[in-house]
Amino acid sequence: MIKYLDLKAINKPYEHAADEVLRSGWYLKGDWTRRFEQAYAAYIGTRHCIGCGNGLDALTLIFRAYKEMGVMQEGDEVIVPANTYIASILAITENRLRPVLVEPSLDTLQIDDVLIEQAITPRTRAIMIVHLYGRCAYTDRMDDICRRHNLKLIEDNAQAHGCVYHGDCPSCEQRSELQGDCPRDTHSAKLKTGSLGHAAGHSFYPTKNLGAFGDAGAVTTDDDELADVIRALGNYGSARHYVFDYQGRNSRMDEIQAAILLAKLPDLDANNQRRRVIAARYEREVSNDLVRIPLSDLTGGQAPCEVSVIDSVYHIFPVLCERRDELQQYLLDNGVGTEIHYPIPPHRQRCYAKGAQNRLSELSELSEWSSLSLPITEQIHAQELSIPCNQALTDDEVTRIIDLLNSFK
C-alpha cells in the first residue's frame, strides 16, 4: 500500500528531540521555543516569530491584535479566497469581522487578483491570501491594490513553509511609515511566503511540510507593535507576569513541539525539493484527458522550481477529475491512498448556512452564504483529488502512481 503520507517514516529521525525536552524537565516558555522562534524568523526573513498553539490561533491573533491597535473594528471587511480551508474564514468571523469571498482562478487554484479590487468597499481593511496547496498566491497586483487602498495584507501560510516568491521586494513603501527602512538585506527576488504581507499565520500540524508531533503554530511579522500585542494576547493578555493589558487567551507553543520543529527546520528545503522533483514527474508524465493538473499548462511541462514566476512546495498535489470519486476508488483498489482537499466549500458549510446561529448573524449577507453562486470554487471542491507527493515516496512508487493515473478510463 502506498500511503498518502507516511508520518511514521517522516518523523522517526526526529524522535530524539522530544526525548531531550522530556529529560530537561522544562515544558513551556523555555529555551527551545525561544530558539525556534529566532531560527524560523531568520528562515522566513522577518524580524519576529511568535509561537502559538496552532495555525487557526495564529490567524485569529493577528486580527485580534489589529482590533486592539485600532486598525480594525467589528464589522470591517476582509477579502479572502472562496476556496480555502475553513480556518482562514473562522479567524475572521471569530473577531466579528466580515469575510468577503472572492473566486479563484481555475488555472492556479489561487485567489484571482483580477477580481479583488471590485470586491473592495469603504469597510474593507485587509486582504487575506492563502498559499493553498503550497503554492505562492502573492502577485504584484495585490501589493499595488493594498498600497492604493491602504489595506493590510495577511498571509495564511499554513501550507507553504519554504515557498518562495520570485519578484521585487513588496510593500517597502507601505511599511515605511510604521517601521522605517525595509528590514530585508535585498529588495529583489527569492522572498519566502510568510514575509510578503504585514503579517502571516503558520500552522505546524503534523501533516505540514514542517510538521510538529501535535498542534503548533506561529505568526511572523516585521511590525514590532503587532508582534508585542500578539505575544501578550497569546499569553492570557499578559506581557508582564500577573499584569494583564488585554483579555487574552492561552495559545502558546510547548517546548516539545518547538524542539521537534527546530530539529526539522534544517531539512525543510531539501524535503521540499524532493517534493518538487516528484511533482515535476507528475507534470511531465501524467497524460490522461480525464485527469487535469492545474498549472501544468503555465509551466510548459517544466519543473515548477525552474519557472521564475511560479513556485510551490507541494504540500498538496491536486489533480482535477470530473469523475473524482471513481478515480479515488480506482487508486485505492490498486493500493494508492489519496485525500480530498476539500469536499465541501466554506460557503456551503452548515456553520455559515442560512438560518444557522453564528456570531455574525446580524450581518445579513453572511447568513445568506448558502445561496451564493461561486461556480469555480464549487467545481474545484467537486473535482479535486490529492495524490501522494512527499519525501517518503520512492521513485518506483511515483512511477506506479503515474502508471495508474494514465490507465484510468
Short mmCIF file of C-alpha atoms in Angstrom, two decimals:
data_model
loop_
_atom_site.label_atom_id
_atom_site.label_comp_id
_atom_site.label_asym_id
_atom_site.label_seq_id
_atom_site.Cartn_x
_atom_site.Cartn_y
_atom_site.Cartn_z
CA MET A 1 0.00 0.00 0.00
CA ILE A 2 1.35 3.44 -0.94
CA LYS A 3 0.17 5.73 1.85
CA TYR A 4 -0.92 9.25 1.06
CA LEU A 5 1.51 10.44 3.75
CA ASP A 6 3.65 8.15 5.92
CA LEU A 7 4.12 10.29 9.02
CA LYS A 8 5.79 7.49 10.97
CA ALA A 9 8.59 7.25 8.41
CA ILE A 10 8.92 11.03 8.08
CA ASN A 11 9.06 11.67 11.83
CA LYS A 12 11.27 8.81 13.01
CA PRO A 13 14.59 10.71 12.57
CA TYR A 14 13.37 13.47 14.88
CA GLU A 15 12.10 11.48 17.86
CA HIS A 16 15.25 12.32 19.80
CA ALA A 17 14.18 15.97 20.06
CA ALA A 18 11.14 15.06 22.16
CA ASP A 19 13.31 12.90 24.42
CA GLU A 20 15.70 15.79 25.03
CA VAL A 21 12.85 18.03 26.20
CA LEU A 22 11.45 15.32 28.48
CA ARG A 23 14.84 14.88 30.09
CA SER A 24 15.20 18.65 30.58
CA GLY A 25 12.13 18.92 32.79
CA TRP A 26 11.09 22.27 31.24
CA TYR A 27 7.98 22.14 29.05
CA LEU A 28 6.67 25.68 28.35
CA LYS A 29 8.11 29.15 27.66
CA GLY A 30 11.68 27.88 27.61
CA ASP A 31 14.83 27.85 25.56
CA TRP A 32 13.57 25.52 22.82
CA THR A 33 10.70 27.86 21.95
CA ARG A 34 12.95 30.91 22.01
CA ARG A 35 15.50 29.21 19.74
CA PHE A 36 12.86 28.03 17.28
CA GLU A 37 11.24 31.45 17.08
CA GLN A 38 14.61 33.03 16.30
CA ALA A 39 15.52 30.35 13.74
CA TYR A 40 12.15 30.43 11.98
CA ALA A 41 12.08 34.24 11.81
CA ALA A 42 15.53 34.15 10.21
CA TYR A 43 14.41 31.42 7.79
CA ILE A 44 11.24 33.26 6.73
CA GLY A 45 13.00 36.63 6.64
CA THR A 46 11.05 38.63 9.23
CA ARG A 47 12.01 40.42 12.41
CA HIS A 48 9.58 38.48 14.56
CA CYS A 49 8.20 34.99 15.01
CA ILE A 50 5.69 34.39 17.82
CA GLY A 51 4.88 30.78 18.60
CA CYS A 52 1.29 29.87 19.43
CA GLY A 53 -0.98 26.87 19.86
CA ASN A 54 -1.96 26.21 16.23
CA GLY A 55 -2.49 27.79 12.83
CA LEU A 56 -6.05 28.93 13.49
CA ASP A 57 -4.89 30.73 16.63
CA ALA A 58 -2.11 32.39 14.62
CA LEU A 59 -4.58 33.94 12.18
CA THR A 60 -7.11 34.76 14.90
CA LEU A 61 -4.48 36.54 17.00
CA ILE A 62 -3.41 38.69 14.03
CA PHE A 63 -6.93 40.07 13.56
CA ARG A 64 -7.47 40.40 17.29
CA ALA A 65 -4.23 42.38 17.63
CA TYR A 66 -5.23 44.72 14.82
CA LYS A 67 -8.51 45.36 16.65
CA GLU A 68 -6.68 46.11 19.89
CA MET A 69 -4.40 48.50 17.97
CA GLY A 70 -7.41 50.31 16.48
CA VAL A 71 -6.58 49.28 12.92
CA MET A 72 -9.81 47.28 12.59
CA GLN A 73 -13.15 47.19 14.33
CA GLU A 74 -16.18 44.90 14.37
CA GLY A 75 -17.98 44.78 11.06
CA ASP A 76 -14.92 45.66 8.97
CA GLU A 77 -14.39 43.54 5.87
CA VAL A 78 -11.59 41.15 4.96
CA ILE A 79 -11.28 39.82 1.41
CA VAL A 80 -10.48 36.10 1.41
CA PRO A 81 -10.39 33.36 -1.24
CA ALA A 82 -13.63 31.42 -1.55
CA ASN A 83 -11.76 28.13 -1.94
CA THR A 84 -9.81 27.67 1.24
CA TYR A 85 -9.79 25.56 4.37
CA ILE A 86 -12.38 26.93 6.75
CA ALA A 87 -9.78 28.04 9.32
CA SER A 88 -8.98 31.06 7.13
CA ILE A 89 -12.57 32.23 7.47
CA LEU A 90 -13.07 31.18 11.10
CA ALA A 91 -10.26 33.53 12.12
CA ILE A 92 -12.14 36.42 10.53
CA THR A 93 -15.59 35.68 11.96
CA GLU A 94 -14.15 34.88 15.40
CA ASN A 95 -13.14 38.53 15.54
CA ARG A 96 -16.58 39.67 14.36
CA LEU A 97 -15.14 40.85 11.07
CA ARG A 98 -16.90 40.21 7.78
CA PRO A 99 -15.31 37.82 5.24
CA VAL A 100 -15.81 38.75 1.59
CA LEU A 101 -15.35 35.73 -0.65
CA VAL A 102 -13.52 36.10 -3.95
CA GLU A 103 -13.34 33.35 -6.55
CA PRO A 104 -10.06 31.67 -7.52
CA SER A 105 -8.51 31.20 -10.94
CA LEU A 106 -9.10 27.71 -12.29
CA ASP A 107 -5.57 27.71 -13.72
CA THR A 108 -3.77 28.43 -10.45
CA LEU A 109 -6.42 27.48 -7.83
CA GLN A 110 -5.39 30.69 -6.01
CA ILE A 111 -7.47 33.83 -5.44
CA ASP A 112 -7.98 35.66 -8.74
CA ASP A 113 -6.25 39.01 -8.29
CA VAL A 114 -8.24 40.47 -11.20
CA LEU A 115 -11.40 40.13 -9.09
CA ILE A 116 -10.05 41.55 -5.84
CA GLU A 117 -10.42 45.26 -6.49
CA GLN A 118 -14.11 45.06 -7.43
CA ALA A 119 -14.77 43.46 -4.00
CA ILE A 120 -13.34 46.43 -2.10
CA THR A 121 -15.77 48.69 -0.24
CA PRO A 122 -15.31 51.57 2.24
CA ARG A 123 -15.33 48.94 5.04
CA THR A 124 -12.53 46.81 3.58
CA ARG A 125 -9.49 46.75 5.85
CA ALA A 126 -7.48 43.75 4.70
CA ILE A 127 -6.86 41.09 2.10
CA MET A 128 -6.02 37.60 3.27
CA ILE A 129 -4.22 35.45 0.74
CA VAL A 130 -3.91 31.71 1.27
CA HIS A 131 -0.91 29.90 -0.18
CA LEU A 132 -3.14 26.90 -0.78
CA TYR A 133 -1.60 23.52 -1.66
CA GLY A 134 1.86 25.02 -1.02
CA ARG A 135 1.69 27.43 -3.98
CA CYS A 136 2.64 31.09 -3.74
CA ALA A 137 -0.59 33.09 -4.05
CA TYR A 138 1.06 36.52 -3.92
CA THR A 139 1.16 38.76 -7.01
CA ASP A 140 2.47 42.25 -7.68
CA ARG A 141 -1.11 43.35 -8.42
CA MET A 142 -2.09 42.54 -4.81
CA ASP A 143 0.71 44.70 -3.46
CA ASP A 144 -0.41 47.57 -5.69
CA ILE A 145 -4.03 47.20 -4.55
CA CYS A 146 -3.05 47.18 -0.88
CA ARG A 147 -0.92 50.29 -1.25
CA ARG A 148 -3.54 52.25 -3.19
CA HIS A 149 -6.38 51.33 -0.82
CA ASN A 150 -4.32 51.34 2.41
CA LEU A 151 -5.14 47.71 3.19
CA LYS A 152 -3.34 45.17 5.34
CA LEU A 153 -2.08 42.09 3.52
CA ILE A 154 -2.28 38.98 5.68
CA GLU A 155 -0.90 35.62 4.58
CA ASP A 156 -2.29 32.25 5.55
CA ASN A 157 0.96 30.32 5.18
CA ALA A 158 -0.29 27.12 6.80
CA GLN A 159 0.54 25.02 3.74
CA ALA A 160 3.59 26.72 2.23
CA HIS A 161 6.59 26.56 4.56
CA GLY A 162 9.64 27.36 2.46
CA CYS A 163 7.75 28.54 -0.63
CA VAL A 164 9.46 31.39 -2.48
CA TYR A 165 8.11 34.45 -4.25
CA HIS A 166 10.17 35.45 -7.28
CA GLY A 167 9.99 39.18 -7.83
CA ASP A 168 10.74 42.60 -6.37
CA CYS A 169 10.59 43.26 -2.65
CA PRO A 170 6.89 44.01 -1.92
CA SER A 171 5.45 46.80 0.15
CA CYS A 172 8.61 48.64 1.22
CA GLU A 173 6.70 51.91 0.84
CA GLN A 174 3.63 50.87 2.81
CA ARG A 175 5.75 49.60 5.71
CA SER A 176 8.00 52.64 5.94
CA GLU A 177 5.68 54.87 8.00
CA LEU A 178 5.44 52.45 10.91
CA GLN A 179 8.70 50.59 10.64
CA GLY A 180 11.34 52.71 8.98
CA ASP A 181 13.58 51.26 6.32
CA CYS A 182 12.88 47.89 4.74
CA PRO A 183 14.46 45.29 7.06
CA ARG A 184 15.45 42.99 4.23
CA ASP A 185 19.01 42.57 3.02
CA THR A 186 17.84 42.80 -0.58
CA HIS A 187 14.90 44.36 -2.40
CA SER A 188 14.86 41.64 -5.04
CA ALA A 189 13.93 38.05 -5.63
CA LYS A 190 13.54 34.92 -3.54
CA LEU A 191 11.48 36.13 -0.59
CA LYS A 192 9.70 33.45 1.40
CA THR A 193 5.96 33.31 1.78
CA GLY A 194 5.25 34.45 5.30
CA SER A 195 7.34 37.58 4.73
CA LEU A 196 5.37 39.16 1.88
CA GLY A 197 2.50 40.77 3.79
CA HIS A 198 2.13 42.73 7.01
CA ALA A 199 1.70 39.50 9.00
CA ALA A 200 1.38 35.77 8.35
CA GLY A 201 -0.10 32.82 10.20
CA HIS A 202 1.66 29.45 10.06
CA SER A 203 0.42 26.00 11.03
CA PHE A 204 2.74 23.18 12.09
CA TYR A 205 0.07 20.49 12.17
CA PRO A 206 1.79 17.10 11.79
CA THR A 207 0.91 16.70 8.09
CA LYS A 208 2.51 20.02 7.06
CA ASN A 209 5.83 20.24 5.23
CA LEU A 210 7.24 21.48 8.53
CA GLY A 211 5.11 19.49 10.95
CA ALA A 212 5.22 19.07 14.71
CA PHE A 213 4.23 15.96 16.68
CA GLY A 214 0.95 17.68 17.60
CA ASP A 215 -0.64 21.10 17.24
CA ALA A 216 1.56 24.19 16.95
CA GLY A 217 1.53 27.47 15.07
CA ALA A 218 3.27 30.83 14.71
CA VAL A 219 2.89 34.40 13.48
CA THR A 220 5.64 36.12 11.50
CA THR A 221 5.78 39.88 11.00
CA ASP A 222 8.12 42.86 10.71
CA ASP A 223 5.76 45.06 12.77
CA ASP A 224 7.21 45.49 16.27
CA GLU A 225 3.97 46.71 17.88
CA LEU A 226 1.89 43.97 16.28
CA ALA A 227 4.35 41.33 17.48
CA ASP A 228 4.22 42.62 21.06
CA VAL A 229 0.42 42.67 21.12
CA ILE A 230 0.14 39.17 19.63
CA ARG A 231 2.63 37.74 22.12
CA ALA A 232 0.69 39.24 25.01
CA LEU A 233 -2.70 38.13 23.65
CA GLY A 234 -1.49 34.54 23.39
CA ASN A 235 -0.28 34.64 26.99
CA TYR A 236 -3.62 35.43 28.65
CA GLY A 237 -3.21 39.08 27.62
CA SER A 238 -0.07 39.50 29.70
CA ALA A 239 3.27 40.97 28.66
CA ARG A 240 4.47 41.08 32.30
CA HIS A 241 3.91 38.44 34.95
CA TYR A 242 0.43 38.84 36.50
CA VAL A 243 -0.19 42.12 34.64
CA PHE A 244 -2.96 41.81 32.05
CA ASP A 245 -3.33 44.57 29.49
CA TYR A 246 -5.75 42.59 27.29
CA GLN A 247 -8.46 39.99 27.67
CA GLY A 248 -6.26 37.36 26.10
CA ARG A 249 -6.21 33.61 25.64
CA ASN A 250 -3.87 30.72 26.30
CA SER A 251 -2.17 29.93 22.99
CA ARG A 252 1.48 29.00 23.37
CA MET A 253 3.84 26.63 21.61
CA ASP A 254 5.12 23.98 24.00
CA GLU A 255 8.79 23.02 24.29
CA ILE A 256 8.40 19.56 22.76
CA GLN A 257 6.88 20.93 19.55
CA ALA A 258 9.47 23.72 19.39
CA ALA A 259 12.35 21.24 19.76
CA ILE A 260 10.96 18.97 17.04
CA LEU A 261 10.40 21.88 14.65
CA LEU A 262 13.89 23.19 15.36
CA ALA A 263 15.34 19.77 14.52
CA LYS A 264 13.31 19.54 11.30
CA LEU A 265 13.91 23.07 10.01
CA PRO A 266 17.41 22.44 8.52
CA ASP A 267 15.95 19.64 6.36
CA LEU A 268 12.93 21.58 5.11
CA ASP A 269 14.42 22.91 1.87
CA ALA A 270 15.80 19.51 0.85
CA ASN A 271 12.47 17.83 1.59
CA ASN A 272 10.63 20.50 -0.39
CA GLN A 273 12.98 19.96 -3.30
CA ARG A 274 12.22 16.24 -3.25
CA ARG A 275 8.53 17.13 -3.47
CA ARG A 276 9.30 19.36 -6.47
CA VAL A 277 11.14 16.55 -8.23
CA ILE A 278 8.16 14.23 -7.77
CA ALA A 279 5.74 16.95 -8.87
CA ALA A 280 7.79 17.58 -11.99
CA ARG A 281 7.46 13.92 -12.92
CA TYR A 282 3.70 14.09 -12.47
CA GLU A 283 3.50 17.18 -14.69
CA ARG A 284 5.69 15.65 -17.41
CA GLU A 285 4.48 12.07 -17.37
CA VAL A 286 0.78 12.06 -16.49
CA SER A 287 -1.11 12.01 -19.78
CA ASN A 288 -4.82 11.35 -19.43
CA ASP A 289 -7.59 13.60 -20.72
CA LEU A 290 -9.67 12.65 -17.67
CA VAL A 291 -7.06 13.92 -15.22
CA ARG A 292 -6.14 17.61 -15.25
CA ILE A 293 -3.13 19.02 -13.46
CA PRO A 294 -3.64 22.74 -12.72
CA LEU A 295 -0.67 24.95 -13.60
CA SER A 296 0.87 22.37 -15.94
CA ASP A 297 -0.07 24.49 -18.97
CA LEU A 298 1.53 27.55 -17.35
CA THR A 299 4.79 25.76 -16.58
CA GLY A 300 5.09 24.23 -20.02
CA GLY A 301 5.87 20.84 -18.55
CA GLN A 302 8.96 22.11 -16.74
CA ALA A 303 9.66 21.50 -13.09
CA PRO A 304 7.87 24.35 -11.26
CA CYS A 305 11.09 25.26 -9.44
CA GLU A 306 12.55 26.18 -12.84
CA VAL A 307 9.83 28.72 -13.62
CA SER A 308 10.70 32.16 -12.33
CA VAL A 309 7.16 33.37 -11.65
CA ILE A 310 5.68 30.20 -10.14
CA ASP A 311 6.76 28.42 -7.00
CA SER A 312 5.29 25.65 -4.90
CA VAL A 313 6.48 23.41 -2.11
CA TYR A 314 3.71 20.91 -2.97
CA HIS A 315 2.21 20.45 0.45
CA ILE A 316 -0.65 19.06 -1.62
CA PHE A 317 -0.51 17.90 -5.24
CA PRO A 318 -4.06 18.40 -6.57
CA VAL A 319 -5.49 16.92 -9.73
CA LEU A 320 -8.94 17.71 -11.09
CA CYS A 321 -11.21 14.98 -12.39
CA GLU A 322 -14.92 15.13 -13.20
CA ARG A 323 -15.16 11.51 -12.01
CA ARG A 324 -13.14 12.26 -8.88
CA ASP A 325 -14.78 9.67 -6.62
CA GLU A 326 -14.32 6.92 -9.21
CA LEU A 327 -10.67 7.87 -9.63
CA GLN A 328 -10.12 7.83 -5.87
CA GLN A 329 -11.65 4.38 -5.57
CA TYR A 330 -9.66 3.12 -8.56
CA LEU A 331 -6.40 4.25 -6.96
CA LEU A 332 -7.39 2.76 -3.60
CA ASP A 333 -8.29 -0.56 -5.23
CA ASN A 334 -4.79 -0.54 -6.69
CA GLY A 335 -3.03 0.26 -3.43
CA VAL A 336 -2.66 4.05 -3.52
CA GLY A 337 -4.03 6.30 -0.79
CA THR A 338 -5.37 9.76 -1.62
CA GLU A 339 -7.16 12.64 0.09
CA ILE A 340 -9.77 15.22 -0.93
CA HIS A 341 -8.97 18.87 -0.10
CA TYR A 342 -11.79 19.80 0.45
CA PRO A 343 -15.15 18.13 -0.35
CA ILE A 344 -17.40 21.00 0.85
CA PRO A 345 -16.52 24.66 0.22
CA PRO A 346 -16.80 27.08 3.16
CA HIS A 347 -19.92 28.87 1.88
CA ARG A 348 -21.76 25.52 1.82
CA GLN A 349 -20.82 24.56 5.37
CA ARG A 350 -23.61 24.28 7.92
CA CYS A 351 -21.92 26.67 10.34
CA TYR A 352 -22.46 29.50 7.86
CA ALA A 353 -25.75 28.28 6.40
CA LYS A 354 -28.87 30.45 6.17
CA GLY A 355 -30.68 30.50 9.48
CA ALA A 356 -27.79 28.93 11.38
CA GLN A 357 -26.78 30.50 14.66
CA ASN A 358 -23.47 32.25 14.14
CA ARG A 359 -21.65 35.11 15.77
CA LEU A 360 -22.29 37.39 12.82
CA SER A 361 -25.97 36.56 12.27
CA GLU A 362 -26.76 40.28 12.31
CA LEU A 363 -24.64 40.66 9.17
CA SER A 364 -27.25 39.53 6.71
CA GLU A 365 -25.04 38.50 3.82
CA LEU A 366 -23.07 36.08 5.99
CA SER A 367 -26.24 34.19 6.90
CA GLU A 368 -27.14 34.07 3.20
CA TRP A 369 -23.94 32.33 2.08
CA SER A 370 -25.78 29.11 1.25
CA SER A 371 -27.43 30.90 -1.68
CA LEU A 372 -24.17 32.21 -3.12
CA SER A 373 -23.15 31.06 -6.58
CA LEU A 374 -19.38 30.50 -6.72
CA PRO A 375 -19.04 28.15 -9.69
CA ILE A 376 -15.24 27.97 -9.89
CA THR A 377 -14.89 27.27 -6.18
CA GLU A 378 -17.62 24.65 -6.35
CA GLN A 379 -16.01 23.00 -9.37
CA ILE A 380 -12.67 22.75 -7.58
CA HIS A 381 -14.22 21.27 -4.47
CA ALA A 382 -16.21 18.76 -6.54
CA GLN A 383 -13.27 17.63 -8.67
CA GLU A 384 -10.12 17.98 -6.55
CA LEU A 385 -8.17 14.84 -5.58
CA SER A 386 -4.82 14.98 -3.78
CA ILE A 387 -2.28 12.34 -4.79
CA PRO A 388 0.82 11.38 -2.77
CA CYS A 389 3.71 13.86 -3.12
CA ASN A 390 6.24 13.83 -0.28
CA GLN A 391 9.80 12.89 0.60
CA ALA A 392 8.85 9.44 1.89
CA LEU A 393 7.94 8.22 -1.61
CA THR A 394 10.38 6.14 -3.64
CA ASP A 395 10.91 6.60 -7.38
CA ASP A 396 9.25 3.24 -8.01
CA GLU A 397 6.18 4.32 -6.04
CA VAL A 398 5.94 7.53 -8.06
CA THR A 399 6.16 5.51 -11.27
CA ARG A 400 3.37 3.26 -10.02
CA ILE A 401 1.11 6.25 -9.29
CA ILE A 402 1.78 7.76 -12.73
CA ASP A 403 1.01 4.47 -14.47
CA LEU A 404 -2.29 4.18 -12.60
CA LEU A 405 -3.31 7.76 -13.40
CA ASN A 406 -2.56 7.17 -17.06
CA SER A 407 -4.51 3.90 -17.17
CA PHE A 408 -7.69 5.29 -15.57
CA LYS A 409 -10.52 5.03 -18.14
#
